[in-house]
């Protein structure tokens, strides 16, 4: 496995996990076609994450209000990529997520969070 094919994921996960906050990825239940099931169900997955400020450019480009934040989530130990239907809790605040991006080393996802 090459370093940019996920090889750095474990290295970054081990190095940075102690510096990141414990959090929870709340995965929304979906059917076989990927549609959200009703009544809505959630599956919680432990994550390591940190919260930062969105740049003015990100706010403008993504249409995120001033209460929105940038969330950085380590990929190590998380089996599947978060979706815009999922939510994240970090530092006692639950966030609806959007604009999910993966870094080239596949070590972390960055995303916008808005209060849920």
Short mmCIF file of N, CA and C in Angstrom, two decimals:
data_model
loop_
_atom_site.label_atom_id
_atom_site.label_comp_id
_atom_site.label_asym_id
_atom_site.label_seq_id
_atom_site.Cartn_x
_atom_site.Cartn_y
_atom_site.Cartn_z
N UNK A 1 0.86 -1.18 0.00
CA UNK A 1 0.00 0.00 0.00
C UNK A 1 0.90 1.23 0.00
N UNK A 2 0.67 2.16 -0.92
CA UNK A 2 1.42 3.39 -0.98
C UNK A 2 0.99 4.37 0.09
N UNK A 3 1.85 5.30 0.38
CA UNK A 3 1.53 6.29 1.41
C UNK A 3 0.29 7.10 1.07
N UNK A 4 0.12 7.44 -0.20
CA UNK A 4 -1.06 8.22 -0.56
C UNK A 4 -2.25 7.32 -0.94
N UNK A 5 -2.13 6.02 -0.72
CA UNK A 5 -3.24 5.09 -0.92
C UNK A 5 -3.80 4.65 0.42
N UNK A 6 -3.65 5.46 1.45
CA UNK A 6 -4.18 5.13 2.76
C UNK A 6 -3.13 4.71 3.75
N UNK A 7 -1.88 4.57 3.33
CA UNK A 7 -0.81 4.14 4.22
C UNK A 7 -0.54 5.12 5.35
N UNK A 8 -0.80 6.39 5.11
CA UNK A 8 -0.58 7.40 6.16
C UNK A 8 -1.73 7.46 7.16
N UNK A 9 -2.85 6.84 6.83
CA UNK A 9 -4.03 6.91 7.70
C UNK A 9 -3.71 6.40 9.10
N UNK A 10 -3.09 5.25 9.18
CA UNK A 10 -2.75 4.67 10.48
C UNK A 10 -1.69 5.49 11.20
N UNK A 11 -0.71 5.99 10.45
CA UNK A 11 0.36 6.80 11.05
C UNK A 11 -0.22 8.08 11.63
N UNK A 12 -1.02 8.79 10.85
CA UNK A 12 -1.64 10.02 11.34
C UNK A 12 -2.61 9.73 12.48
N UNK A 13 -3.36 8.64 12.35
CA UNK A 13 -4.30 8.28 13.40
C UNK A 13 -3.60 8.06 14.73
N UNK A 14 -2.50 7.30 14.69
CA UNK A 14 -1.76 7.02 15.93
C UNK A 14 -1.11 8.28 16.48
N UNK A 15 -0.58 9.12 15.60
CA UNK A 15 0.12 10.32 16.05
C UNK A 15 -0.82 11.40 16.57
N UNK A 16 -1.95 11.60 15.90
CA UNK A 16 -2.81 12.73 16.23
C UNK A 16 -4.02 12.40 17.11
N UNK A 17 -4.41 11.13 17.20
CA UNK A 17 -5.60 10.78 17.98
C UNK A 17 -5.54 11.32 19.41
N UNK A 18 -4.40 11.26 20.10
CA UNK A 18 -4.38 11.80 21.47
C UNK A 18 -4.61 13.31 21.53
N UNK A 19 -4.38 14.01 20.43
CA UNK A 19 -4.54 15.46 20.40
C UNK A 19 -5.96 15.89 20.00
N UNK A 20 -6.71 14.97 19.42
CA UNK A 20 -8.07 15.26 18.98
C UNK A 20 -9.06 14.89 20.07
N UNK A 21 -10.21 15.52 20.04
CA UNK A 21 -11.25 15.26 21.03
C UNK A 21 -12.02 13.99 20.68
N UNK A 22 -12.46 13.30 21.70
CA UNK A 22 -13.36 12.16 21.47
C UNK A 22 -14.69 12.71 20.99
N UNK A 23 -15.27 12.06 20.01
CA UNK A 23 -16.55 12.49 19.47
C UNK A 23 -17.35 11.30 18.98
N UNK A 24 -18.49 11.59 18.38
CA UNK A 24 -19.36 10.54 17.87
C UNK A 24 -19.86 10.92 16.49
N UNK A 25 -19.71 10.00 15.55
CA UNK A 25 -20.34 10.13 14.24
C UNK A 25 -21.68 9.42 14.34
N UNK A 26 -22.76 10.14 14.10
CA UNK A 26 -24.10 9.57 14.13
C UNK A 26 -24.50 9.27 12.69
N UNK A 27 -24.45 7.98 12.33
CA UNK A 27 -24.80 7.57 10.96
C UNK A 27 -26.31 7.35 10.89
N UNK A 28 -26.92 7.97 9.90
CA UNK A 28 -28.37 7.82 9.72
C UNK A 28 -28.64 6.48 9.03
N UNK A 29 -29.71 5.82 9.42
CA UNK A 29 -30.09 4.55 8.82
C UNK A 29 -30.57 4.73 7.39
N UNK A 30 -30.07 3.87 6.48
CA UNK A 30 -30.47 3.92 5.07
C UNK A 30 -30.84 2.53 4.60
N UNK A 31 -31.71 2.47 3.58
CA UNK A 31 -32.08 1.18 3.00
C UNK A 31 -31.06 0.77 1.94
N UNK A 32 -31.31 -0.35 1.27
CA UNK A 32 -30.38 -0.89 0.28
C UNK A 32 -30.13 0.06 -0.89
N UNK A 33 -31.09 0.94 -1.16
CA UNK A 33 -30.93 1.90 -2.26
C UNK A 33 -30.27 3.20 -1.79
N UNK A 34 -29.93 3.27 -0.51
CA UNK A 34 -29.28 4.48 0.01
C UNK A 34 -30.24 5.56 0.46
N UNK A 35 -31.53 5.24 0.56
CA UNK A 35 -32.53 6.21 1.00
C UNK A 35 -32.67 6.15 2.52
N UNK A 36 -32.86 7.30 3.14
CA UNK A 36 -33.03 7.37 4.59
C UNK A 36 -34.30 6.63 4.98
N UNK A 37 -34.18 5.76 5.98
CA UNK A 37 -35.35 5.00 6.43
C UNK A 37 -36.13 5.81 7.46
N UNK A 38 -37.45 5.57 7.49
CA UNK A 38 -38.29 6.20 8.50
C UNK A 38 -39.00 5.10 9.26
N UNK A 39 -39.14 5.20 10.55
CA UNK A 39 -38.64 6.31 11.35
C UNK A 39 -37.11 6.34 11.34
N UNK A 40 -36.56 7.54 11.51
CA UNK A 40 -35.11 7.73 11.45
C UNK A 40 -34.44 6.98 12.59
N UNK A 41 -33.38 6.26 12.24
CA UNK A 41 -32.56 5.56 13.24
C UNK A 41 -31.11 6.02 13.08
N UNK A 42 -30.36 5.96 14.15
CA UNK A 42 -28.95 6.38 14.14
C UNK A 42 -28.08 5.26 14.67
N UNK A 43 -26.91 5.11 14.10
CA UNK A 43 -25.88 4.21 14.61
C UNK A 43 -24.69 5.07 14.98
N UNK A 44 -24.23 4.97 16.21
CA UNK A 44 -23.14 5.81 16.69
C UNK A 44 -21.79 5.12 16.50
N UNK A 45 -20.83 5.88 15.98
CA UNK A 45 -19.48 5.40 15.74
C UNK A 45 -18.51 6.36 16.45
N UNK A 46 -17.62 5.83 17.31
CA UNK A 46 -16.67 6.71 17.98
C UNK A 46 -15.65 7.28 16.98
N UNK A 47 -15.32 8.55 17.15
CA UNK A 47 -14.36 9.22 16.28
C UNK A 47 -13.42 10.08 17.12
N UNK A 48 -12.39 10.57 16.49
CA UNK A 48 -11.50 11.58 17.06
C UNK A 48 -11.61 12.79 16.13
N UNK A 49 -11.91 13.96 16.69
CA UNK A 49 -12.18 15.13 15.85
C UNK A 49 -11.72 16.40 16.53
N UNK A 50 -11.60 17.44 15.75
CA UNK A 50 -11.38 18.77 16.30
C UNK A 50 -12.24 19.76 15.55
N UNK A 51 -12.48 20.85 16.21
CA UNK A 51 -13.36 21.90 15.70
C UNK A 51 -12.50 23.14 15.46
N UNK A 52 -12.73 23.80 14.34
CA UNK A 52 -11.97 24.99 13.99
C UNK A 52 -12.92 25.99 13.34
N UNK A 53 -12.42 27.14 13.00
CA UNK A 53 -13.23 28.16 12.33
C UNK A 53 -13.20 27.96 10.82
N UNK A 54 -14.32 28.22 10.18
CA UNK A 54 -14.36 28.26 8.73
C UNK A 54 -13.77 29.59 8.27
N UNK A 55 -13.08 29.57 7.14
CA UNK A 55 -12.58 30.82 6.58
C UNK A 55 -13.74 31.59 5.97
N UNK A 56 -13.57 32.89 5.81
CA UNK A 56 -14.61 33.70 5.16
C UNK A 56 -14.89 33.18 3.76
N UNK A 57 -13.85 32.72 3.06
CA UNK A 57 -14.02 32.19 1.71
C UNK A 57 -14.88 30.93 1.73
N UNK A 58 -14.62 30.02 2.69
CA UNK A 58 -15.43 28.81 2.80
C UNK A 58 -16.88 29.15 3.10
N UNK A 59 -17.11 30.10 3.99
CA UNK A 59 -18.48 30.50 4.31
C UNK A 59 -19.21 30.99 3.06
N UNK A 60 -18.53 31.84 2.30
CA UNK A 60 -19.15 32.37 1.08
C UNK A 60 -19.40 31.26 0.06
N UNK A 61 -18.36 30.45 -0.20
CA UNK A 61 -18.46 29.41 -1.23
C UNK A 61 -19.52 28.36 -0.88
N UNK A 62 -19.62 28.01 0.39
CA UNK A 62 -20.50 26.93 0.82
C UNK A 62 -21.83 27.43 1.35
N UNK A 63 -21.99 28.74 1.52
CA UNK A 63 -23.24 29.28 2.04
C UNK A 63 -23.49 28.89 3.49
N UNK A 64 -22.45 28.89 4.30
CA UNK A 64 -22.54 28.48 5.70
C UNK A 64 -22.72 29.73 6.57
N UNK A 65 -23.69 29.72 7.49
CA UNK A 65 -23.89 30.88 8.37
C UNK A 65 -22.76 31.04 9.39
N UNK A 66 -22.77 32.14 10.08
CA UNK A 66 -21.68 32.48 11.01
C UNK A 66 -21.54 31.48 12.15
N UNK A 67 -22.58 30.77 12.50
CA UNK A 67 -22.50 29.79 13.59
C UNK A 67 -21.86 28.48 13.15
N UNK A 68 -21.60 28.33 11.88
CA UNK A 68 -20.99 27.11 11.36
C UNK A 68 -19.52 27.01 11.72
N UNK A 69 -19.00 25.78 11.74
CA UNK A 69 -17.61 25.52 12.07
C UNK A 69 -17.00 24.56 11.06
N UNK A 70 -15.69 24.47 11.08
CA UNK A 70 -14.96 23.48 10.31
C UNK A 70 -14.68 22.31 11.26
N UNK A 71 -15.02 21.11 10.84
CA UNK A 71 -14.74 19.91 11.63
C UNK A 71 -13.69 19.09 10.90
N UNK A 72 -12.72 18.60 11.65
CA UNK A 72 -11.67 17.74 11.10
C UNK A 72 -11.78 16.41 11.84
N UNK A 73 -12.00 15.34 11.10
CA UNK A 73 -12.23 14.02 11.68
C UNK A 73 -11.17 13.06 11.16
N UNK A 74 -10.45 12.42 12.08
CA UNK A 74 -9.46 11.42 11.67
C UNK A 74 -10.18 10.22 11.07
N UNK A 75 -9.65 9.70 9.97
CA UNK A 75 -10.27 8.56 9.30
C UNK A 75 -9.91 7.23 9.96
N UNK A 76 -8.82 7.16 10.68
CA UNK A 76 -8.38 5.90 11.29
C UNK A 76 -9.48 5.34 12.18
N UNK A 77 -9.82 4.07 11.93
CA UNK A 77 -10.82 3.40 12.74
C UNK A 77 -12.26 3.64 12.33
N UNK A 78 -12.50 4.47 11.31
CA UNK A 78 -13.86 4.74 10.84
C UNK A 78 -14.04 3.99 9.52
N UNK A 79 -14.95 3.03 9.52
CA UNK A 79 -15.07 2.10 8.39
C UNK A 79 -15.58 2.74 7.10
N UNK A 80 -16.52 3.67 7.20
CA UNK A 80 -17.12 4.24 5.99
C UNK A 80 -17.15 5.75 6.09
N UNK A 81 -17.06 6.39 4.95
CA UNK A 81 -17.04 7.85 4.89
C UNK A 81 -18.37 8.45 5.35
N UNK A 82 -18.31 9.53 6.14
CA UNK A 82 -19.55 10.22 6.53
C UNK A 82 -20.26 10.78 5.30
N UNK A 83 -21.57 10.97 5.42
CA UNK A 83 -22.36 11.57 4.35
C UNK A 83 -23.04 12.84 4.87
N UNK A 84 -23.60 13.61 3.96
CA UNK A 84 -24.31 14.83 4.35
C UNK A 84 -25.56 14.55 5.18
N UNK A 85 -25.99 13.29 5.25
CA UNK A 85 -27.15 12.93 6.06
C UNK A 85 -26.77 12.65 7.51
N UNK A 86 -25.48 12.44 7.77
CA UNK A 86 -25.00 12.09 9.10
C UNK A 86 -24.80 13.34 9.95
N UNK A 87 -24.57 13.13 11.24
CA UNK A 87 -24.29 14.22 12.17
C UNK A 87 -23.11 13.83 13.04
N UNK A 88 -22.46 14.83 13.63
CA UNK A 88 -21.29 14.60 14.48
C UNK A 88 -21.45 15.36 15.78
N UNK A 89 -21.08 14.71 16.88
CA UNK A 89 -21.02 15.39 18.18
C UNK A 89 -19.56 15.51 18.58
N UNK A 90 -19.13 16.73 18.88
CA UNK A 90 -17.78 17.01 19.37
C UNK A 90 -17.91 18.06 20.46
N UNK A 91 -17.22 17.85 21.57
CA UNK A 91 -17.21 18.80 22.70
C UNK A 91 -18.62 19.17 23.14
N UNK A 92 -19.52 18.18 23.15
CA UNK A 92 -20.87 18.40 23.64
C UNK A 92 -21.82 19.10 22.69
N UNK A 93 -21.38 19.42 21.48
CA UNK A 93 -22.24 20.08 20.48
C UNK A 93 -22.48 19.13 19.32
N UNK A 94 -23.74 19.00 18.91
CA UNK A 94 -24.10 18.15 17.77
C UNK A 94 -24.20 19.01 16.52
N UNK A 95 -23.59 18.53 15.43
CA UNK A 95 -23.50 19.28 14.18
C UNK A 95 -24.09 18.50 13.02
N UNK A 96 -24.87 19.18 12.17
CA UNK A 96 -25.24 18.64 10.86
C UNK A 96 -24.04 18.90 9.96
N UNK A 97 -23.63 17.93 9.18
CA UNK A 97 -22.41 18.08 8.40
C UNK A 97 -22.71 18.19 6.91
N UNK A 98 -21.78 18.85 6.21
CA UNK A 98 -21.88 19.01 4.76
C UNK A 98 -20.50 19.32 4.21
N UNK A 99 -20.38 19.34 2.91
CA UNK A 99 -19.14 19.69 2.23
C UNK A 99 -17.96 18.85 2.73
N UNK A 100 -18.14 17.54 2.71
CA UNK A 100 -17.13 16.61 3.22
C UNK A 100 -16.03 16.44 2.18
N UNK A 101 -14.80 16.63 2.62
CA UNK A 101 -13.64 16.48 1.75
C UNK A 101 -12.64 15.55 2.42
N UNK A 102 -11.93 14.77 1.62
CA UNK A 102 -10.90 13.86 2.12
C UNK A 102 -9.54 14.42 1.71
N UNK A 103 -8.60 14.41 2.66
CA UNK A 103 -7.27 14.89 2.30
C UNK A 103 -6.55 13.83 1.46
N UNK A 104 -5.54 14.22 0.67
CA UNK A 104 -4.87 13.28 -0.23
C UNK A 104 -4.23 12.09 0.48
N UNK A 105 -3.80 12.26 1.71
CA UNK A 105 -3.17 11.16 2.45
C UNK A 105 -4.21 10.23 3.08
N UNK A 106 -5.50 10.54 2.94
CA UNK A 106 -6.61 9.78 3.51
C UNK A 106 -6.48 9.64 5.03
N UNK A 107 -5.94 10.68 5.66
CA UNK A 107 -5.77 10.67 7.11
C UNK A 107 -6.97 11.29 7.82
N UNK A 108 -7.65 12.23 7.16
CA UNK A 108 -8.75 12.94 7.82
C UNK A 108 -9.76 13.42 6.79
N UNK A 109 -10.97 13.66 7.29
CA UNK A 109 -11.99 14.35 6.50
C UNK A 109 -12.13 15.74 7.08
N UNK A 110 -12.38 16.72 6.24
CA UNK A 110 -12.76 18.04 6.70
C UNK A 110 -14.18 18.28 6.21
N UNK A 111 -14.96 19.01 7.01
CA UNK A 111 -16.35 19.23 6.65
C UNK A 111 -16.87 20.45 7.38
N UNK A 112 -17.92 21.00 6.86
CA UNK A 112 -18.61 22.10 7.53
C UNK A 112 -19.61 21.50 8.52
N UNK A 113 -19.76 22.16 9.66
CA UNK A 113 -20.75 21.74 10.63
C UNK A 113 -21.65 22.91 11.01
N UNK A 114 -22.95 22.65 11.07
CA UNK A 114 -23.90 23.65 11.51
C UNK A 114 -24.68 23.06 12.68
N UNK A 115 -25.03 23.86 13.67
CA UNK A 115 -25.72 23.31 14.84
C UNK A 115 -26.94 22.48 14.43
N UNK A 116 -27.04 21.28 15.02
CA UNK A 116 -28.15 20.38 14.71
C UNK A 116 -29.37 20.75 15.53
#
